[in-house]
XYZ file of C-alpha atoms in Angstrom:
56
model
C -80.976 -43.939 209.022
C -81.486 -41.529 206.136
C -78.722 -39.719 204.320
C -78.778 -35.974 203.811
C -78.366 -34.733 200.291
C -75.886 -31.894 200.206
C -76.056 -29.609 197.219
C -73.150 -27.417 196.429
C -73.855 -24.176 194.630
C -71.986 -23.805 191.403
C -69.669 -20.866 191.164
C -71.180 -18.289 188.838
C -69.545 -18.239 185.451
C -67.628 -15.066 184.910
C -68.919 -13.020 182.018
C -66.310 -11.023 180.208
C -67.484 -8.115 178.110
C -65.046 -6.474 175.810
C -65.381 -2.745 175.555
C -63.927 -1.018 172.537
C -60.884 1.073 173.213
C -60.936 4.787 172.545
C -58.740 4.359 169.489
C -61.022 1.720 167.980
C -64.160 3.805 168.453
C -62.530 6.915 166.988
C -61.414 5.064 163.901
C -64.919 3.651 163.445
C -66.528 7.074 163.836
C -64.001 9.729 162.924
C -63.828 13.438 163.513
C -65.510 14.369 160.232
C -68.425 12.029 160.893
C -68.870 13.410 164.408
C -68.773 16.978 163.093
C -71.363 16.163 160.428
C -73.659 14.585 163.023
C -73.272 17.581 165.331
C -74.071 20.001 162.513
C -77.211 17.994 161.694
C -78.296 18.067 165.350
C -77.795 21.845 165.521
C -79.732 22.363 162.275
C -82.624 20.234 163.586
C -82.651 22.168 166.851
C -82.727 25.497 164.998
C -85.643 24.265 162.881
C -87.566 23.134 165.968
C -86.964 26.443 167.722
C -88.203 28.365 164.679
C -91.341 26.207 164.533
C -91.975 26.714 168.265
C -91.590 30.489 167.853
C -94.095 30.488 164.966
C -96.567 28.421 167.020
C -96.323 30.725 170.037
């Protein structure tokens, strides 16, 4: 008589990802830095719009 081999599935390992808190992300990228980035984005957009108007 042959024996059956029973395989038990391992429980998946839980993966824990740590997300930065709002306070940690603000201190890493403060208000002044965000404002500077936003001003740069607006300036780039204005330049692109001017170039598109000249091309049209």
